[in-house]
Tab-separated table of C-alpha atoms in Angstrom:
chain	number	residue	atom	x	y	z
A	1	MET	CA	51.736	111.235	24.181
A	2	ALA	CA	52.861	111.715	27.750
A	3	TYR	CA	52.517	108.866	30.206
A	4	ASP	CA	51.590	108.713	33.864
A	5	THR	CA	54.875	108.571	35.777
A	6	GLY	CA	53.050	107.614	38.976
A	7	LEU	CA	51.715	104.519	37.235
A	8	THR	CA	55.134	103.647	35.826
A	9	GLU	CA	56.599	103.887	39.329
A	10	ARG	CA	53.880	101.574	40.681
A	11	ILE	CA	54.633	99.095	37.899
A	12	ALA	CA	58.372	99.250	38.608
A	13	ASP	CA	57.605	98.483	42.280
A	14	CYS	CA	55.473	95.471	41.282
A	15	LEU	CA	58.163	94.149	38.951
A	16	ARG	CA	61.267	94.817	41.034
A	17	ASP	CA	61.555	91.204	42.231
A	18	HIS	CA	61.397	89.746	38.714
A	19	ALA	CA	64.624	89.053	36.853
A	20	PHE	CA	65.270	90.266	33.320
A	21	ILE	CA	62.828	93.204	33.431
A	22	GLU	CA	63.650	96.385	31.546
A	23	SER	CA	61.711	99.409	30.338
A	24	ARG	CA	61.994	101.647	27.301
A	25	ALA	CA	60.036	104.259	25.412
A	26	MET	CA	57.602	102.744	22.921
A	27	PHE	CA	54.234	103.667	21.353
A	28	GLY	CA	54.584	107.183	22.787
A	29	GLY	CA	54.596	105.694	26.286
A	30	LEU	CA	56.800	103.460	28.401
A	31	ALA	CA	56.893	99.698	27.810
A	32	PHE	CA	58.099	96.971	30.156
A	33	PHE	CA	59.857	93.843	28.918
A	34	ILE	CA	60.789	90.459	30.340
A	35	ASN	CA	63.587	88.601	28.566
A	36	GLY	CA	63.272	91.157	25.758
A	37	ASN	CA	59.538	90.505	25.221
A	38	MET	CA	56.984	93.217	25.948
A	39	LEU	CA	54.625	92.378	28.801
A	40	ALA	CA	52.959	95.743	29.432
A	41	ALA	CA	53.062	99.443	28.605
A	42	VAL	CA	51.737	102.720	29.948
A	43	LEU	CA	49.996	104.988	27.442
A	44	GLY	CA	48.742	108.166	29.049
A	45	ASP	CA	47.063	106.961	32.246
A	46	GLU	CA	46.096	103.539	30.861
A	47	LEU	CA	47.805	100.171	31.100
A	48	VAL	CA	48.307	97.989	28.045
A	49	VAL	CA	48.924	94.320	28.842
A	50	ARG	CA	50.124	91.617	26.477
A	51	VAL	CA	48.028	88.629	27.517
A	52	GLY	CA	48.490	86.590	24.327
A	53	PRO	CA	45.909	85.289	21.849
A	54	ALA	CA	44.721	82.353	24.002
A	55	ALA	CA	43.911	84.551	27.032
A	56	TRP	CA	42.640	87.546	25.063
A	57	GLU	CA	38.882	86.862	25.136
A	58	GLY	CA	38.975	86.046	28.850
A	59	ALA	CA	40.903	89.219	29.630
A	60	LEU	CA	38.442	91.301	27.611
A	61	ALA	CA	35.615	89.952	29.775
A	62	LEU	CA	37.211	91.444	32.906
A	63	PRO	CA	36.041	94.820	34.262
A	64	HIS	CA	37.684	97.922	32.769
A	65	ALA	CA	39.415	96.011	29.940
A	66	ARG	CA	38.979	96.589	26.223
A	67	LYS	CA	40.734	95.741	22.974
A	68	MET	CA	43.944	97.640	22.385
A	69	ASP	CA	43.191	99.728	19.338
A	70	PHE	CA	46.239	101.903	18.814
A	71	THR	CA	46.087	102.204	15.019
A	72	GLY	CA	42.388	101.733	14.254
A	73	ARG	CA	42.871	97.982	14.090
A	74	PRO	CA	42.695	96.012	17.378
A	75	MET	CA	45.833	94.075	18.263
A	76	ARG	CA	44.857	90.513	19.180
A	77	GLY	CA	46.508	89.438	22.408
A	78	PHE	CA	46.759	92.962	23.858
A	79	VAL	CA	44.236	94.654	26.150
A	80	THR	CA	43.948	98.195	27.434
A	81	VAL	CA	42.934	98.593	31.074
A	82	ASP	CA	41.227	101.808	32.145
A	83	PRO	CA	42.611	103.636	35.214
A	84	ALA	CA	39.657	102.449	37.326
A	85	GLY	CA	40.796	98.865	36.776
A	86	ILE	CA	44.257	99.446	38.241
A	87	GLU	CA	43.584	101.876	41.093
A	88	ASP	CA	44.297	99.134	43.609
A	89	ASP	CA	47.859	97.767	43.732
A	90	ALA	CA	46.535	94.187	43.887
A	91	ASP	CA	44.569	94.754	40.654
A	92	LEU	CA	47.628	96.260	38.972
A	93	ALA	CA	49.759	93.300	40.084
A	94	ALA	CA	47.162	90.833	38.776
A	95	TRP	CA	47.240	92.478	35.333
A	96	LEU	CA	51.033	92.481	35.302
A	97	ASP	CA	51.016	88.804	36.279
A	98	ARG	CA	48.918	88.120	33.163
A	99	GLY	CA	51.544	89.868	31.050
A	100	ILE	CA	54.375	87.964	32.716
A	101	ALA	CA	52.518	84.667	32.259
A	102	PHE	CA	52.485	85.223	28.501
A	103	ALA	CA	55.668	87.187	27.717
A	104	GLY	CA	57.726	85.329	30.302
A	105	ASN	CA	57.122	82.076	28.466
A	106	LEU	CA	58.295	83.349	25.072
A	107	LEU	CA	61.802	82.659	23.865
A	108	PRO	CA	64.196	85.322	25.153
A	109	LYS	CA	65.213	88.005	22.684
A	110	PRO	CA	68.853	89.075	22.520
């Protein structure tokens, strides 16, 4: 699966001021990590955000969000955001902040 390079560039711009951010190919897309923990990914033209189990239901109630169902079985704690939900840079940044709030508080991975 190819991923939207324009979206990945927008994400990189949003994350450039955060320390310990890296990206790598994953799930057929490009994933972003903080301290070695995935916070978000781009699959096609959609954003996947790791919000964590406690914030999952609340995130699913937001416009343009749905369960991440990559394998036919939804992954609890991950949401997929449709392109309409991240057209605006402020909306994209808000979703990334949700991912940072969860993944940034996990123990760093080597």
